[in-house]
mmCIF file of C-alpha atoms in Angstrom:
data_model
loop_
_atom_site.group_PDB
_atom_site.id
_atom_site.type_symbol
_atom_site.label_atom_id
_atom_site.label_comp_id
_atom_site.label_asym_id
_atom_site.label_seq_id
_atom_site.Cartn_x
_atom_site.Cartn_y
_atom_site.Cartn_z
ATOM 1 C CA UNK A 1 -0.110 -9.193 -10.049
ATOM 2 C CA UNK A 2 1.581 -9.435 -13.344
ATOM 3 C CA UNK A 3 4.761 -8.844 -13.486
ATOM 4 C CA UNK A 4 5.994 -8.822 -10.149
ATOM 5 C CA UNK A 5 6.757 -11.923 -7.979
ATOM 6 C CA UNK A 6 7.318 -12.540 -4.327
ATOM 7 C CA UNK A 7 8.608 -15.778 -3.339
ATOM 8 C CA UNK A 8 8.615 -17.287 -0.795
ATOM 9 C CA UNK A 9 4.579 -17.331 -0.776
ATOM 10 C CA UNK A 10 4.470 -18.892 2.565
ATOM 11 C CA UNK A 11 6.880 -19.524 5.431
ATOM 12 C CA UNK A 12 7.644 -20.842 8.622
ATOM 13 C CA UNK A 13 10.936 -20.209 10.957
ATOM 14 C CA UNK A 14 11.858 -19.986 14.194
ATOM 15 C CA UNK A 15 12.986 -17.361 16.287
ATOM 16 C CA UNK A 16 16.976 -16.532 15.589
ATOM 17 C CA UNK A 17 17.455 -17.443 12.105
ATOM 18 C CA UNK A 18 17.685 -15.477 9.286
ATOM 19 C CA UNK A 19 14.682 -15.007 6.421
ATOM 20 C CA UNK A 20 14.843 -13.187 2.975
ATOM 21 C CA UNK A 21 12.475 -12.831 0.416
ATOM 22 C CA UNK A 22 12.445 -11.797 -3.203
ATOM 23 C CA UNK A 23 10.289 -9.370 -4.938
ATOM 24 C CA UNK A 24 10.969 -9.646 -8.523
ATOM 25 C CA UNK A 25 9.967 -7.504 -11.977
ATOM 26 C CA UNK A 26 9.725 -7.403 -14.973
ATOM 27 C CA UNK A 27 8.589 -3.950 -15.479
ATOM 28 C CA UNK A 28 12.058 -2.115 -15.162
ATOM 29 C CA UNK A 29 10.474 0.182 -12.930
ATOM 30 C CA UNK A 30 12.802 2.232 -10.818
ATOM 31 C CA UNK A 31 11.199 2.484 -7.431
ATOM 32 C CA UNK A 32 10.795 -1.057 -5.091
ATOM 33 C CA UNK A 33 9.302 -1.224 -1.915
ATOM 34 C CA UNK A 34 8.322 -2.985 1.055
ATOM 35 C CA UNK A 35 5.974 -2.790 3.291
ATOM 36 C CA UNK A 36 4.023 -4.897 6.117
ATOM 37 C CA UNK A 37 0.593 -5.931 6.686
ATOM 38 C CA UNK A 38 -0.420 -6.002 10.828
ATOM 39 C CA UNK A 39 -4.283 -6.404 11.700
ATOM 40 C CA UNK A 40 -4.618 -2.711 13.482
ATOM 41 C CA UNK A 41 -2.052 -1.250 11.737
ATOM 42 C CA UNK A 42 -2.538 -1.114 7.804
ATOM 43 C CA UNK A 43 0.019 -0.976 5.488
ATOM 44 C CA UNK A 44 3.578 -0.113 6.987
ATOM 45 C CA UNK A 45 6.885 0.975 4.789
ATOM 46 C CA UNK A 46 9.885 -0.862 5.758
ATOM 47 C CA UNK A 47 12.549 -0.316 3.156
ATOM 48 C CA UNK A 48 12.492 1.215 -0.442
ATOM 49 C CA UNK A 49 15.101 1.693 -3.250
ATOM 50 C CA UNK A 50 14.558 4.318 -6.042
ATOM 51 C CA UNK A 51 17.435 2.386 -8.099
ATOM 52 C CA UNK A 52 19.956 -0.026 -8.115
ATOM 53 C CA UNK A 53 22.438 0.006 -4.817
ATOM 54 C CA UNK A 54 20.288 3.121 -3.716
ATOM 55 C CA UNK A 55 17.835 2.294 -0.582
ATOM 56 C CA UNK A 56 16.018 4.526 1.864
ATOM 57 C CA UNK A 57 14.299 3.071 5.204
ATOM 58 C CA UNK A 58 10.371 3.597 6.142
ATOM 59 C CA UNK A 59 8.969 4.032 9.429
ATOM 60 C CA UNK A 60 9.415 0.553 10.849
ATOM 61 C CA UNK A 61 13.115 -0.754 9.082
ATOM 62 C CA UNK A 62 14.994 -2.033 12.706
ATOM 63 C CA UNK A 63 15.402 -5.397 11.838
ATOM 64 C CA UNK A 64 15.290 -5.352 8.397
ATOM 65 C CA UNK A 65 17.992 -4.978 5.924
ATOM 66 C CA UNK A 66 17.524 -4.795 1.822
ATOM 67 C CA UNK A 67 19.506 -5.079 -0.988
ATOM 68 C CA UNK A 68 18.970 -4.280 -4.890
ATOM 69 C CA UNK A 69 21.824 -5.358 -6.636
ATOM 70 C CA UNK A 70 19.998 -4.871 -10.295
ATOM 71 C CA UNK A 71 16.534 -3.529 -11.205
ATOM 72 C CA UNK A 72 14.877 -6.193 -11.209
ATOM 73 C CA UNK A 73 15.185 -7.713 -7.714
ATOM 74 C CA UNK A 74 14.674 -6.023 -4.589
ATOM 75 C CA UNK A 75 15.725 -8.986 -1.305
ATOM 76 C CA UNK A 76 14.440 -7.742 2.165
ATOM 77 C CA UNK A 77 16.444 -9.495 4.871
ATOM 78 C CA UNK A 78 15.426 -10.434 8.630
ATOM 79 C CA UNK A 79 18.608 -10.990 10.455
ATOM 80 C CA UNK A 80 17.111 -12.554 13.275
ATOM 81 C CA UNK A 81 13.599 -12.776 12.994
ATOM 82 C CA UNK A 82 11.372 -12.421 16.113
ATOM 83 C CA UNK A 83 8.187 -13.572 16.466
ATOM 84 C CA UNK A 84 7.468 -9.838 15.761
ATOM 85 C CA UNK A 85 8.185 -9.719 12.740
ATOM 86 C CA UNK A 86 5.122 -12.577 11.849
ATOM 87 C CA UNK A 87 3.269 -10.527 8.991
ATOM 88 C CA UNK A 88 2.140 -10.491 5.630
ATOM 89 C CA UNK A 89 4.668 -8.628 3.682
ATOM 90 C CA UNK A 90 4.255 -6.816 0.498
ATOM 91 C CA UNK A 91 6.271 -5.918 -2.544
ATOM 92 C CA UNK A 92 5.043 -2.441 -4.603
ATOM 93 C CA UNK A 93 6.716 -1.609 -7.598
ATOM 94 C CA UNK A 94 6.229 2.566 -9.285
ATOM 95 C CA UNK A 95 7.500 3.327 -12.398
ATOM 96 C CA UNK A 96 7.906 7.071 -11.311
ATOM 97 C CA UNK A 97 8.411 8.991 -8.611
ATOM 98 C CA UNK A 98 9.155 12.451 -6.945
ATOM 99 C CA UNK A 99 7.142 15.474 -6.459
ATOM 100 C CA UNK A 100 5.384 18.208 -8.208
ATOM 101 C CA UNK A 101 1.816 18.252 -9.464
ATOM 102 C CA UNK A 102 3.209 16.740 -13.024
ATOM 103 C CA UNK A 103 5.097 13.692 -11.033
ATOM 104 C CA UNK A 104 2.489 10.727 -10.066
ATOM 105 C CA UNK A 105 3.527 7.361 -7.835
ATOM 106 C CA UNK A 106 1.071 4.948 -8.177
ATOM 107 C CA UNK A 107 2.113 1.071 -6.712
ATOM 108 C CA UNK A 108 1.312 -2.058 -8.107
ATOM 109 C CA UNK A 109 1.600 -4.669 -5.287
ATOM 110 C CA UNK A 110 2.570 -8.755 -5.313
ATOM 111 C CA UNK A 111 0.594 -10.933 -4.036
ATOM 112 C CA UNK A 112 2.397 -10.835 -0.585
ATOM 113 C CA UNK A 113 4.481 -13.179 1.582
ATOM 114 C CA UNK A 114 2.943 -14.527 5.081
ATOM 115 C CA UNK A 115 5.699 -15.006 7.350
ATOM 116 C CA UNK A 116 5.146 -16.973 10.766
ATOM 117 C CA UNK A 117 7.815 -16.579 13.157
ATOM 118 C CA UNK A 118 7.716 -19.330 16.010
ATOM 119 C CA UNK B 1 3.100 7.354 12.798
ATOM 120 C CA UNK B 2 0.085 6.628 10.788
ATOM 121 C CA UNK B 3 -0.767 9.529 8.128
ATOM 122 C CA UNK B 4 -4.088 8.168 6.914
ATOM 123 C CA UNK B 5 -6.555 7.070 8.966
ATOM 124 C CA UNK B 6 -9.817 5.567 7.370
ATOM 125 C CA UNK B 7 -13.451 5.963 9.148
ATOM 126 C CA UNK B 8 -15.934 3.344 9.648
ATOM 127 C CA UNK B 9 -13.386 0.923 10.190
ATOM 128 C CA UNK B 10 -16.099 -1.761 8.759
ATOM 129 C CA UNK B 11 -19.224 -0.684 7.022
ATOM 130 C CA UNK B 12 -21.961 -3.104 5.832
ATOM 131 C CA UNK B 13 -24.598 -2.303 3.124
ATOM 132 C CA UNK B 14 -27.279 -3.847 0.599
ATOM 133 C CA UNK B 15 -26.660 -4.061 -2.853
ATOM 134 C CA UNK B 16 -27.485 -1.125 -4.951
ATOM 135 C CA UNK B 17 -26.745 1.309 -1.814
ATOM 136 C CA UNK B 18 -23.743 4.189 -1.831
ATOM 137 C CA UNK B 19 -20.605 3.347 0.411
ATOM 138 C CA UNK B 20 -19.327 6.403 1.497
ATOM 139 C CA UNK B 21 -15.385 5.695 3.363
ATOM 140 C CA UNK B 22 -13.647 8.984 4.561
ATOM 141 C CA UNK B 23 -9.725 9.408 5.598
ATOM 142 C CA UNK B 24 -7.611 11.787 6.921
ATOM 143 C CA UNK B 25 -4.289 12.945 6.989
ATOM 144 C CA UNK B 26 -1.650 14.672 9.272
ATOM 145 C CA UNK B 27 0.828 16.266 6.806
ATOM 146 C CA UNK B 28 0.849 17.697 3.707
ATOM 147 C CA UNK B 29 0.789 16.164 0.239
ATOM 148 C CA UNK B 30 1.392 15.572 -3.142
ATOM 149 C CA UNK B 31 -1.564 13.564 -4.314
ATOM 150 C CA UNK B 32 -3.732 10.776 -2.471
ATOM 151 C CA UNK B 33 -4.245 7.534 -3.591
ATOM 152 C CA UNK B 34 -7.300 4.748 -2.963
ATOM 153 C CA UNK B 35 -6.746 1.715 -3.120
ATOM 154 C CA UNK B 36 -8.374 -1.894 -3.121
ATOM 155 C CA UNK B 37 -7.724 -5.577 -1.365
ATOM 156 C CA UNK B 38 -9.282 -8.502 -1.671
ATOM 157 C CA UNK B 39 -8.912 -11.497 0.778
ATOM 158 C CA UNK B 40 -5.373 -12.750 0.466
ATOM 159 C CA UNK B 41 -4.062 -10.717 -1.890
ATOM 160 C CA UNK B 42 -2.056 -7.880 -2.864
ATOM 161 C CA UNK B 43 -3.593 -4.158 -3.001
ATOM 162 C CA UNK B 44 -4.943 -2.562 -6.332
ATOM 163 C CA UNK B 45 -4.627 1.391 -7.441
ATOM 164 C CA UNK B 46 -7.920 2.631 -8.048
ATOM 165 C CA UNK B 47 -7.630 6.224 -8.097
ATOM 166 C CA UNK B 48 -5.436 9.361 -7.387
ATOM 167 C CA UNK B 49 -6.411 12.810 -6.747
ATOM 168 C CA UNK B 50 -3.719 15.713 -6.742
ATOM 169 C CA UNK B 51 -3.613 18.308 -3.975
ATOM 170 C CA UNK B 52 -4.425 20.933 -6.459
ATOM 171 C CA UNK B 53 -8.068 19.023 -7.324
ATOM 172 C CA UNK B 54 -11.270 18.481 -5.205
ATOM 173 C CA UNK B 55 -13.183 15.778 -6.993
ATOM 174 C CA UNK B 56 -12.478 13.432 -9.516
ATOM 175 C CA UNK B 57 -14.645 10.321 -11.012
ATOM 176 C CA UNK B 58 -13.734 6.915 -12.542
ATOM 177 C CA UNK B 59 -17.349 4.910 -13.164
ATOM 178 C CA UNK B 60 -18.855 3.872 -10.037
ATOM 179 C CA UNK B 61 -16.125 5.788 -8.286
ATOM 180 C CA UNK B 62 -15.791 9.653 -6.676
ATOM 181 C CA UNK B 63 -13.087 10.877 -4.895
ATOM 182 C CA UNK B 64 -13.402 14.406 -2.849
ATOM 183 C CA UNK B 65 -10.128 16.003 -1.396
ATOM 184 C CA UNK B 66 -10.353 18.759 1.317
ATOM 185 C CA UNK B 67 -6.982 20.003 2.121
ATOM 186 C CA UNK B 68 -7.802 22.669 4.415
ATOM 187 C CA UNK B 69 -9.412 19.773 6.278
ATOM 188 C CA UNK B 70 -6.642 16.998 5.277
ATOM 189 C CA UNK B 71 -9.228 14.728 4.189
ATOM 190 C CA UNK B 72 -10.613 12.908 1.062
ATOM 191 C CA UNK B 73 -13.775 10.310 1.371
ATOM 192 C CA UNK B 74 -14.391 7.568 -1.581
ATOM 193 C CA UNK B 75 -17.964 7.366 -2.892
ATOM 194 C CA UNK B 76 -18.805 3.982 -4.413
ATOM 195 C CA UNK B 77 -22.502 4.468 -6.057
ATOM 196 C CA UNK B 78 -24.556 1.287 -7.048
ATOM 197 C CA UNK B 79 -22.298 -1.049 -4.836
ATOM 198 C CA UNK B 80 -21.795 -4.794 -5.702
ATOM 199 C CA UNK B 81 -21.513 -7.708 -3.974
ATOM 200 C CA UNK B 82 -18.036 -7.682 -5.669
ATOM 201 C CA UNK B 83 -17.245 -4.342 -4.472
ATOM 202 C CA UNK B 84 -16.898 -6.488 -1.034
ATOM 203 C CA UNK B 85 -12.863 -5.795 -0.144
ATOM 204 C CA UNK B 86 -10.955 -3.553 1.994
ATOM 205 C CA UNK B 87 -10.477 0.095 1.202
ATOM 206 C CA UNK B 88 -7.239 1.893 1.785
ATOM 207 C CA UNK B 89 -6.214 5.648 1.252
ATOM 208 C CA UNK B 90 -2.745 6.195 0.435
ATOM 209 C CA UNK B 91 -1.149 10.279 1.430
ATOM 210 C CA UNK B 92 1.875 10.836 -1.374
ATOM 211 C CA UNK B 93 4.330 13.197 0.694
ATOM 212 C CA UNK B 94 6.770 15.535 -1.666
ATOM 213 C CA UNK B 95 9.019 12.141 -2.050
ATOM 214 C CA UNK B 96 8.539 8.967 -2.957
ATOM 215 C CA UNK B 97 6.603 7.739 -0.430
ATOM 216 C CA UNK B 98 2.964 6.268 -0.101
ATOM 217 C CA UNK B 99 2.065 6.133 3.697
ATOM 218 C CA UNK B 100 -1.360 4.070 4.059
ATOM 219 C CA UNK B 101 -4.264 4.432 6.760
ATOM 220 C CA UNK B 102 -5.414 0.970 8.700
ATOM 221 C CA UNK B 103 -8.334 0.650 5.963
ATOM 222 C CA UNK B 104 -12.191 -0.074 5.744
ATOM 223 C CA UNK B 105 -13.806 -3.213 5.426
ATOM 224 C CA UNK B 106 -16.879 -2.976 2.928
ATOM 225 C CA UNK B 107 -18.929 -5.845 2.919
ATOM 226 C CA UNK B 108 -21.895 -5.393 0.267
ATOM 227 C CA UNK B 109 -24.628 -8.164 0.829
ATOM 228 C CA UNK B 110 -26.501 -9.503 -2.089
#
């Protein structure tokens, strides 16, 4: 997982309050993303950004908010977190994206972030 | 919804035997990707096949890719104990998006 961080690793939090975590790089790639890990349901994309201030949402983004104020951190932000939301959550980082058969966009993931909501 | 969607779920072979993992898709695509996870941690790129190919290679590795049938299987030949991980294909839409089937458990005993 070199060159991309997640932190926190592990946490613990109640229902109500608010969580973020951090996905940082080093790789100046322009595309972030998160996604979450459910037993059942694979790999789901909440939020992504394809560069700094710009963010798109994925299929399962209510109650989730994101910010990238520079390139090299992407935050991912549970207002409220519900018990829900209790997941492993994953950071991906592309260096290139788009379409076309010349354009490629292959992830490299952190390690992840298991969140427990009580 | 769910684009990919991986078949056996779990699979369970002997050293030295073939894993074969198959997935399909609902839409269509760029390019689809396979990927790797180990226990506790984060997923691994192993190979991508564009729409415009049918089979591509990478050692032990073979990817096929049907589009008329949206799907693609992943051959592993000579497996490993080590090869023991979960297996996910990853459908690459015309944006920037990977959306990833539930996955296959391969468990290779020694």
């Amino acid at each position: 997982d070199a060159g991309i961080t997640q932190s926190p690793r592990h946490k613990v939090t109640e229902t109500g309050t608010p969580v973020t975590l951090r996905c940082h790089q080093t790789e100046n790639h322009r595309y972030m993303y998160w996604y979450r890990q459910d037993p059942g349901h694979g790999l789901r994309l909440i939020h992504y950004s394809y560069g700094v201030k710009d963010t798109d949402k994925g299929e399962v983004s209510d109650g989730y908010s994101v910010s990238r104020s520079k390139t090299e951190d992407f935050l991912l932000t549970l207002e409220s977190a519900t018990s829900s939301q209790t997941s492993v959550y994953f950071c991906a980082i592309s260096a290139r994206g788009g379409a076309g058969l010349s354009g490629a966009n292959v992830l490299t993931f952190g390690a992840g972030s298991r969140l427990t909501v009580l | 919804s769910q684009q990919g969607e991986e078949d056996p779920q779990a699979l369970s072979i002997q050293e030295g035997e073939n894993a074969t993992m198959n997935c399909s898709y609902k839409t269509s695509i760029n390019n689809l990707q396979w990927y790797r996870q180990n226990s506790g941690r984060g997923l691994v790129h192993l190979i991508l096949i564009r729409s415009n190919e049918r089979e591509k290679h990478s050692g032990r590795l073979r990817v096929t890719l049907d589009t008329s049938k949206k799907s693609s299987s992943l051959l592993i030949t000579a497996s490993r104990a080590a090869d023991t991980a979960s297996y996910f294909c990853a459908s690459m839409d015309d944006g920037s998006r990977l959306t990833f089937g539930e996955g296959t458990q391969l468990t290779v005993n020694p």
